[in-house]
């Protein structure tokens, strides 16, 4: 699905743009809990570019992974060899995550609503689902205990919906005010979602706790944004244009991280 | 000197697993005892409750093999690849047979084993707030801290009848050593009534005693030690062999269709008599391709001698 973008010297796919934009968001972050799927390649790109000191936390029980190849999933022998620490899952979830040491939880999602609440459990009713999805894994506790949450997912009318079918991982609940109160009163460590990176643009959350499009990727249009979302989206007044992937970023993805195009097709 | 607990896979499964048992084959992407799962299918065990954080391909195979009536889990998928067709069909359509499910998050499952191992009535975690998980599974319950500082969620203890753990090595008494990802095998083993350990290598007691920090499961709680090299394939064993990703990718197609799964089970489980035949069928070339590119030994530490 590689398309000429016209915005840079190199051509790149929408997925490559999404991964690059997500990696750049990690600049300045210290400890990142890596979710399954797209977050895996985004954080590995970040570690090789904007965030060389990023400590990668994998729920399999690794703190400070230094993978030499892209891990095949969230468990892989390459995240063990050379890591800072390998611990039991009990320690990882209890001491590292619930203990408050994770700055960013990086998640994927099947469905998301305007307030960043996430569904990865079922499409349709829980007891008779049309599509059974993987479920929480560690996402539910990451969304509650990581200091902030980043989301990476492809945008479509089926995934960006007015009402999610099941709330697996809480975001800004019904809005910023309610979410702040519940998070404070409940003693949650996490402030909730702060960015959603898609194949079309970069969304942050405004004072109401609602997603706002702050940057449009090269080649994407506002019509496309509106056609792939189940509500009237908020668009920043000073909407930015995402810088296209650099040759170096593309080279890392294509040669080192995903030579077979598993994530970038 | 302890008595040897070394047994064949056939005997360990026949003697220690009963129809209707709750069985946990643990190991988080790493050290998954496919060999034990296949033997359970071959022996035609029935009505098992299968517990595991990530059912992975092994429970897809076992559920397709007709051994289970219920699944307890926290993440249902083919890691890094896609879905588990046999399980999904049973949940979505009830075909060819319904499957009862009981669903948690990873931390919830780890907490359940921990409570089971420590003989606690529940395990409290800061998760599940403002989600639909406690609605889907009423065993996840909100409780008030007895110290009046807020609410947490409780999960009930999970005490499997049998836990099966694959490991790099154990001695004949069952003292078991693991390195690499530790998952929650220790918690699952201590929570279980009976423990089967499956190892790449049987070592002398002097080897385990020379490095006691690496022993995650003591022989005290182990019923059987099965020596089954390559018994975790297509999952991996740190330092011994890599995940056979080709198989995980192939499974994506096999699992889409009930007939193709049954054909696979016939060829790779029912028509073989055990893991040695499986490895032989896999072929030396495939096996060699999964070895690590090179060694990465740990330094050794000095425990000291004290008299």
mmCIF file of C-alpha atoms in Angstrom, chain A:
data_model
loop_
_atom_site.group_PDB
_atom_site.id
_atom_site.type_symbol
_atom_site.label_atom_id
_atom_site.label_comp_id
_atom_site.label_asym_id
_atom_site.label_seq_id
_atom_site.Cartn_x
_atom_site.Cartn_y
_atom_site.Cartn_z
ATOM 1 C CA UNK A 1 0.000 0.000 0.000
ATOM 2 C CA UNK A 2 2.985 2.294 -0.486
ATOM 3 C CA UNK A 3 1.719 5.548 -1.899
ATOM 4 C CA UNK A 4 3.617 8.496 -3.297
ATOM 5 C CA UNK A 5 3.068 11.201 -0.722
ATOM 6 C CA UNK A 6 4.357 14.169 -2.635
ATOM 7 C CA UNK A 7 5.390 15.699 0.664
ATOM 8 C CA UNK A 8 8.960 14.496 0.873
ATOM 9 C CA UNK A 9 11.660 13.030 -1.234
ATOM 10 C CA UNK A 10 10.891 9.449 -0.256
ATOM 11 C CA UNK A 11 7.641 7.558 -0.709
ATOM 12 C CA UNK A 12 6.176 5.871 2.319
ATOM 13 C CA UNK A 13 3.032 4.054 3.398
ATOM 14 C CA UNK A 14 0.381 5.359 5.780
ATOM 15 C CA UNK A 15 1.446 2.743 8.309
ATOM 16 C CA UNK A 16 5.063 3.885 8.141
ATOM 17 C CA UNK A 17 3.940 7.478 8.747
ATOM 18 C CA UNK A 18 1.873 6.333 11.722
ATOM 19 C CA UNK A 19 4.754 4.391 13.276
ATOM 20 C CA UNK A 20 7.214 7.248 12.772
ATOM 21 C CA UNK A 21 4.804 9.834 14.239
ATOM 22 C CA UNK A 22 4.150 7.594 17.249
ATOM 23 C CA UNK A 23 7.874 7.057 17.848
ATOM 24 C CA UNK A 24 8.517 10.806 17.783
ATOM 25 C CA UNK A 25 5.911 11.351 20.503
ATOM 26 C CA UNK A 26 8.176 9.394 22.873
ATOM 27 C CA UNK A 27 10.933 12.024 22.804
ATOM 28 C CA UNK A 28 11.837 12.948 26.372
ATOM 29 C CA UNK A 29 10.058 9.974 27.957
ATOM 30 C CA UNK A 30 11.919 7.683 30.323
ATOM 31 C CA UNK A 31 9.975 4.483 31.031
ATOM 32 C CA UNK A 32 7.511 3.021 28.521
ATOM 33 C CA UNK A 33 5.282 -0.029 28.977
ATOM 34 C CA UNK A 34 4.993 -1.633 25.554
ATOM 35 C CA UNK A 35 1.644 -2.997 24.413
ATOM 36 C CA UNK A 36 1.142 -5.779 21.907
ATOM 37 C CA UNK A 37 1.116 -5.038 18.134
ATOM 38 C CA UNK A 38 1.848 -1.605 16.667
ATOM 39 C CA UNK A 39 3.241 -0.097 19.915
ATOM 40 C CA UNK A 40 6.005 -2.694 19.750
ATOM 41 C CA UNK A 41 7.487 -1.346 16.511
ATOM 42 C CA UNK A 42 6.870 2.317 17.435
ATOM 43 C CA UNK A 43 8.781 2.090 20.727
ATOM 44 C CA UNK A 44 11.619 0.136 19.139
ATOM 45 C CA UNK A 45 11.941 2.864 16.508
ATOM 46 C CA UNK A 46 11.877 5.524 19.246
ATOM 47 C CA UNK A 47 14.684 3.760 21.113
ATOM 48 C CA UNK A 48 16.793 3.888 17.942
ATOM 49 C CA UNK A 49 15.971 7.549 17.180
ATOM 50 C CA UNK A 50 14.434 10.194 19.476
ATOM 51 C CA UNK A 51 14.660 8.348 22.799
ATOM 52 C CA UNK A 52 17.878 6.300 23.037
ATOM 53 C CA UNK A 53 17.591 6.127 26.832
ATOM 54 C CA UNK A 54 14.007 4.907 26.776
ATOM 55 C CA UNK A 55 13.528 2.002 29.182
ATOM 56 C CA UNK A 56 11.245 -0.528 27.523
ATOM 57 C CA UNK A 57 8.996 -2.453 29.882
ATOM 58 C CA UNK A 58 7.392 -5.632 28.562
ATOM 59 C CA UNK A 59 4.578 -7.274 30.502
ATOM 60 C CA UNK A 60 6.321 -10.616 30.009
ATOM 61 C CA UNK A 61 8.593 -9.435 32.847
ATOM 62 C CA UNK A 62 11.357 -7.295 31.361
ATOM 63 C CA UNK A 63 12.540 -3.869 32.479
ATOM 64 C CA UNK A 64 15.029 -2.070 30.256
ATOM 65 C CA UNK A 65 14.921 -4.314 27.180
ATOM 66 C CA UNK A 66 17.577 -3.749 24.508
ATOM 67 C CA UNK A 67 16.257 -5.949 21.701
ATOM 68 C CA UNK A 68 18.643 -6.495 18.811
ATOM 69 C CA UNK A 69 15.795 -7.443 16.484
ATOM 70 C CA UNK A 70 12.152 -6.413 16.532
ATOM 71 C CA UNK A 71 10.509 -8.714 19.095
ATOM 72 C CA UNK A 72 8.022 -11.060 17.418
ATOM 73 C CA UNK A 73 5.471 -10.323 20.122
ATOM 74 C CA UNK A 74 5.529 -9.010 23.676
ATOM 75 C CA UNK A 75 7.488 -12.102 24.654
ATOM 76 C CA UNK A 76 10.655 -12.941 22.785
ATOM 77 C CA UNK A 77 14.128 -14.153 23.804
ATOM 78 C CA UNK A 78 15.641 -10.985 22.317
ATOM 79 C CA UNK A 79 14.024 -8.803 25.005
ATOM 80 C CA UNK A 80 15.780 -10.865 27.672
ATOM 81 C CA UNK A 81 19.372 -10.990 26.439
ATOM 82 C CA UNK A 82 21.108 -7.789 27.549
ATOM 83 C CA UNK A 83 18.106 -6.394 29.480
ATOM 84 C CA UNK A 84 18.472 -4.351 32.672
ATOM 85 C CA UNK A 85 16.289 -6.744 34.674
ATOM 86 C CA UNK A 86 14.138 -9.807 34.088
ATOM 87 C CA UNK A 87 11.492 -10.291 36.750
ATOM 88 C CA UNK A 88 8.352 -12.338 37.354
ATOM 89 C CA UNK A 89 5.081 -10.969 36.015
ATOM 90 C CA UNK A 90 4.007 -10.522 39.619
ATOM 91 C CA UNK A 91 6.899 -8.113 40.243
ATOM 92 C CA UNK A 92 6.410 -6.378 36.921
ATOM 93 C CA UNK A 93 2.742 -5.606 37.504
ATOM 94 C CA UNK A 94 2.998 -5.041 41.276
ATOM 95 C CA UNK A 95 6.231 -3.114 41.767
ATOM 96 C CA UNK A 96 6.962 -1.534 38.401
ATOM 97 C CA UNK A 97 3.470 -0.700 37.106
ATOM 98 C CA UNK A 98 1.256 -0.464 40.187
ATOM 99 C CA UNK A 99 4.230 0.950 42.116
ATOM 100 C CA UNK A 100 4.184 3.965 39.815
ATOM 101 C CA UNK A 101 7.396 3.612 37.811
ATOM 102 C CA UNK A 102 5.862 3.669 34.331
ATOM 103 C CA UNK A 103 5.717 7.066 32.583
ATOM 104 C CA UNK A 104 3.938 5.984 29.407
ATOM 105 C CA UNK A 105 1.719 3.019 28.704
ATOM 106 C CA UNK A 106 1.623 2.505 24.942
ATOM 107 C CA UNK A 107 -1.508 0.686 23.793
ATOM 108 C CA UNK A 108 -3.278 -0.401 20.652
ATOM 109 C CA UNK A 109 -7.062 -0.595 20.380
ATOM 110 C CA UNK A 110 -9.851 -2.115 18.334
ATOM 111 C CA UNK A 111 -12.378 0.599 19.246
ATOM 112 C CA UNK A 112 -11.903 4.016 20.831
ATOM 113 C CA UNK A 113 -14.378 6.786 21.666
ATOM 114 C CA UNK A 114 -13.923 10.576 21.711
ATOM 115 C CA UNK A 115 -12.736 10.464 25.332
ATOM 116 C CA UNK A 116 -10.085 7.817 24.697
ATOM 117 C CA UNK A 117 -11.907 4.906 26.339
ATOM 118 C CA UNK A 118 -10.732 1.675 24.732
ATOM 119 C CA UNK A 119 -12.326 -1.622 23.746
ATOM 120 C CA UNK A 120 -10.182 -4.668 22.974
ATOM 121 C CA UNK A 121 -12.666 -7.296 24.203
ATOM 122 C CA UNK A 122 -15.689 -7.839 21.928
ATOM 123 C CA UNK A 123 -17.633 -6.361 19.031
ATOM 124 C CA UNK A 124 -21.300 -6.902 19.817
ATOM 125 C CA UNK A 125 -22.722 -8.094 23.145
ATOM 126 C CA UNK A 126 -20.287 -9.797 25.533
ATOM 127 C CA UNK A 127 -22.305 -13.009 25.841
ATOM 128 C CA UNK A 128 -22.882 -13.383 22.081
ATOM 129 C CA UNK A 129 -20.128 -11.397 20.400
ATOM 130 C CA UNK A 130 -20.088 -10.846 16.650
ATOM 131 C CA UNK A 131 -16.309 -10.713 16.935
ATOM 132 C CA UNK A 132 -14.376 -11.979 19.888
ATOM 133 C CA UNK A 133 -11.220 -9.833 20.328
ATOM 134 C CA UNK A 134 -8.193 -10.727 22.493
ATOM 135 C CA UNK A 135 -9.359 -9.036 25.716
ATOM 136 C CA UNK A 136 -7.433 -6.937 28.217
ATOM 137 C CA UNK A 137 -4.106 -8.619 28.652
ATOM 138 C CA UNK A 138 -2.361 -5.986 30.756
ATOM 139 C CA UNK A 139 -4.096 -3.022 29.066
ATOM 140 C CA UNK A 140 -6.710 -2.404 31.759
ATOM 141 C CA UNK A 141 -4.153 -2.000 34.558
ATOM 142 C CA UNK A 142 -1.765 -0.070 32.292
ATOM 143 C CA UNK A 143 -4.524 2.468 31.503
ATOM 144 C CA UNK A 144 -5.115 2.962 35.226
ATOM 145 C CA UNK A 145 -1.561 2.919 36.594
ATOM 146 C CA UNK A 146 0.775 4.293 33.890
ATOM 147 C CA UNK A 147 1.290 8.066 34.357
ATOM 148 C CA UNK A 148 -0.091 8.673 30.865
ATOM 149 C CA UNK A 149 -1.312 6.581 27.972
ATOM 150 C CA UNK A 150 -0.377 6.773 24.284
ATOM 151 C CA UNK A 151 -2.514 4.991 21.722
ATOM 152 C CA UNK A 152 -1.576 3.907 18.212
ATOM 153 C CA UNK A 153 -4.234 2.540 15.857
ATOM 154 C CA UNK A 154 -5.522 2.797 12.315
ATOM 155 C CA UNK A 155 -8.455 5.127 11.885
ATOM 156 C CA UNK A 156 -11.752 3.840 10.489
ATOM 157 C CA UNK A 157 -15.465 4.335 11.035
ATOM 158 C CA UNK A 158 -15.501 0.911 12.694
ATOM 159 C CA UNK A 159 -12.733 1.759 15.159
ATOM 160 C CA UNK A 160 -13.402 5.445 15.972
ATOM 161 C CA UNK A 161 -16.925 5.110 17.298
ATOM 162 C CA UNK A 162 -19.452 7.197 19.221
ATOM 163 C CA UNK A 163 -20.025 4.343 21.702
ATOM 164 C CA UNK A 164 -17.599 1.481 22.262
ATOM 165 C CA UNK A 165 -19.142 -1.970 22.691
ATOM 166 C CA UNK A 166 -17.164 -2.831 25.840
ATOM 167 C CA UNK A 167 -14.917 -0.706 28.037
ATOM 168 C CA UNK A 168 -11.727 -2.725 28.525
ATOM 169 C CA UNK A 169 -9.417 0.171 29.449
ATOM 170 C CA UNK A 170 -10.644 3.465 30.889
ATOM 171 C CA UNK A 171 -9.690 6.767 29.249
ATOM 172 C CA UNK A 172 -11.264 10.110 30.075
ATOM 173 C CA UNK A 173 -14.536 8.309 30.917
ATOM 174 C CA UNK A 174 -17.400 10.750 30.162
ATOM 175 C CA UNK A 175 -15.183 13.832 30.033
ATOM 176 C CA UNK A 176 -12.200 15.523 31.677
ATOM 177 C CA UNK A 177 -13.948 16.777 34.798
ATOM 178 C CA UNK A 178 -15.495 13.431 35.711
ATOM 179 C CA UNK A 179 -12.302 11.536 34.835
ATOM 180 C CA UNK A 180 -10.108 13.829 36.940
ATOM 181 C CA UNK A 181 -12.444 13.468 39.933
ATOM 182 C CA UNK A 182 -12.711 9.682 39.688
ATOM 183 C CA UNK A 183 -8.984 9.236 39.120
ATOM 184 C CA UNK A 184 -8.179 11.526 42.074
ATOM 185 C CA UNK A 185 -10.723 10.044 44.473
ATOM 186 C CA UNK A 186 -9.826 6.498 43.462
ATOM 187 C CA UNK A 187 -6.119 7.128 43.993
ATOM 188 C CA UNK A 188 -5.247 6.172 40.399
ATOM 189 C CA UNK A 189 -1.686 7.062 39.469
ATOM 190 C CA UNK A 190 -2.527 7.613 35.802
ATOM 191 C CA UNK A 191 -3.744 10.849 34.245
ATOM 192 C CA UNK A 192 -5.186 8.915 31.331
ATOM 193 C CA UNK A 193 -4.694 9.204 27.576
ATOM 194 C CA UNK A 194 -2.609 12.035 26.177
ATOM 195 C CA UNK A 195 -2.106 11.172 22.506
ATOM 196 C CA UNK A 196 -3.663 9.011 19.801
ATOM 197 C CA UNK A 197 -1.561 8.505 16.684
ATOM 198 C CA UNK A 198 -3.334 7.122 13.622
ATOM 199 C CA UNK A 199 -2.488 6.539 9.989
ATOM 200 C CA UNK A 200 -4.060 9.956 9.209
ATOM 201 C CA UNK A 201 -2.972 12.266 11.990
ATOM 202 C CA UNK A 202 -2.067 13.009 15.593
ATOM 203 C CA UNK A 203 -4.750 13.636 18.191
ATOM 204 C CA UNK A 204 -4.263 15.103 21.652
ATOM 205 C CA UNK A 205 -6.916 15.672 24.327
ATOM 206 C CA UNK A 206 -8.358 19.126 25.007
ATOM 207 C CA UNK A 207 -9.543 20.637 28.295
ATOM 208 C CA UNK A 208 -12.837 18.758 27.999
ATOM 209 C CA UNK A 209 -10.930 15.490 27.763
ATOM 210 C CA UNK A 210 -11.973 15.046 24.143
ATOM 211 C CA UNK A 211 -9.765 14.108 21.235
ATOM 212 C CA UNK A 212 -8.612 17.015 19.074
ATOM 213 C CA UNK A 213 -6.804 16.650 15.766
ATOM 214 C CA UNK A 214 -3.584 18.618 16.139
ATOM 215 C CA UNK A 215 -1.614 17.363 13.152
ATOM 216 C CA UNK A 216 -2.526 15.968 9.763
ATOM 217 C CA UNK A 217 -0.167 13.506 8.073
ATOM 218 C CA UNK A 218 1.104 14.260 4.563
ATOM 219 C CA UNK A 219 -1.347 13.005 1.972
ATOM 220 C CA UNK A 220 -4.284 12.821 4.433
ATOM 221 C CA UNK A 221 -7.242 15.200 4.144
ATOM 222 C CA UNK A 222 -9.832 16.528 6.579
ATOM 223 C CA UNK A 223 -12.509 14.813 4.484
ATOM 224 C CA UNK A 224 -10.730 11.548 5.073
ATOM 225 C CA UNK A 225 -10.539 12.327 8.803
ATOM 226 C CA UNK A 226 -14.296 12.973 8.945
ATOM 227 C CA UNK A 227 -15.127 9.887 6.892
ATOM 228 C CA UNK A 228 -13.251 7.624 9.293
ATOM 229 C CA UNK A 229 -14.715 8.779 12.580
ATOM 230 C CA UNK A 230 -18.080 8.193 14.231
ATOM 231 C CA UNK A 231 -18.546 11.660 15.730
ATOM 232 C CA UNK A 232 -18.026 15.309 14.741
ATOM 233 C CA UNK A 233 -14.307 15.650 15.378
ATOM 234 C CA UNK A 234 -12.661 18.672 16.934
ATOM 235 C CA UNK A 235 -9.903 20.101 14.740
ATOM 236 C CA UNK A 236 -7.214 22.395 16.148
ATOM 237 C CA UNK A 237 -7.378 25.969 14.875
ATOM 238 C CA UNK A 238 -3.659 25.900 14.240
ATOM 239 C CA UNK A 239 -3.698 22.434 12.636
ATOM 240 C CA UNK A 240 -0.146 21.313 11.906
ATOM 241 C CA UNK A 241 1.241 19.224 9.067
ATOM 242 C CA UNK A 242 3.136 16.155 10.320
ATOM 243 C CA UNK A 243 6.696 16.109 9.025
ATOM 244 C CA UNK A 244 7.115 13.145 6.656
ATOM 245 C CA UNK A 245 9.328 10.226 7.699
ATOM 246 C CA UNK A 246 13.017 10.937 7.188
ATOM 247 C CA UNK A 247 15.114 8.595 5.060
ATOM 248 C CA UNK A 248 16.839 7.458 8.271
ATOM 249 C CA UNK A 249 13.528 6.597 9.960
ATOM 250 C CA UNK A 250 12.316 4.709 6.909
ATOM 251 C CA UNK A 251 15.598 2.878 6.620
ATOM 252 C CA UNK A 252 15.383 1.670 10.228
ATOM 253 C CA UNK A 253 11.851 0.399 9.708
ATOM 254 C CA UNK A 254 12.522 -1.294 6.377
ATOM 255 C CA UNK A 255 15.970 -2.742 6.958
ATOM 256 C CA UNK A 256 16.087 -3.419 10.662
ATOM 257 C CA UNK A 257 12.705 -3.454 12.370
ATOM 258 C CA UNK A 258 10.229 -4.817 9.852
ATOM 259 C CA UNK A 259 12.020 -6.095 6.747
ATOM 260 C CA UNK A 260 9.096 -8.396 5.953
ATOM 261 C CA UNK A 261 6.524 -5.637 6.245
ATOM 262 C CA UNK A 262 4.444 -7.344 8.934
ATOM 263 C CA UNK A 263 3.438 -4.022 10.508
ATOM 264 C CA UNK A 264 3.877 -1.662 7.591
ATOM 265 C CA UNK A 265 1.947 -3.335 4.787
#
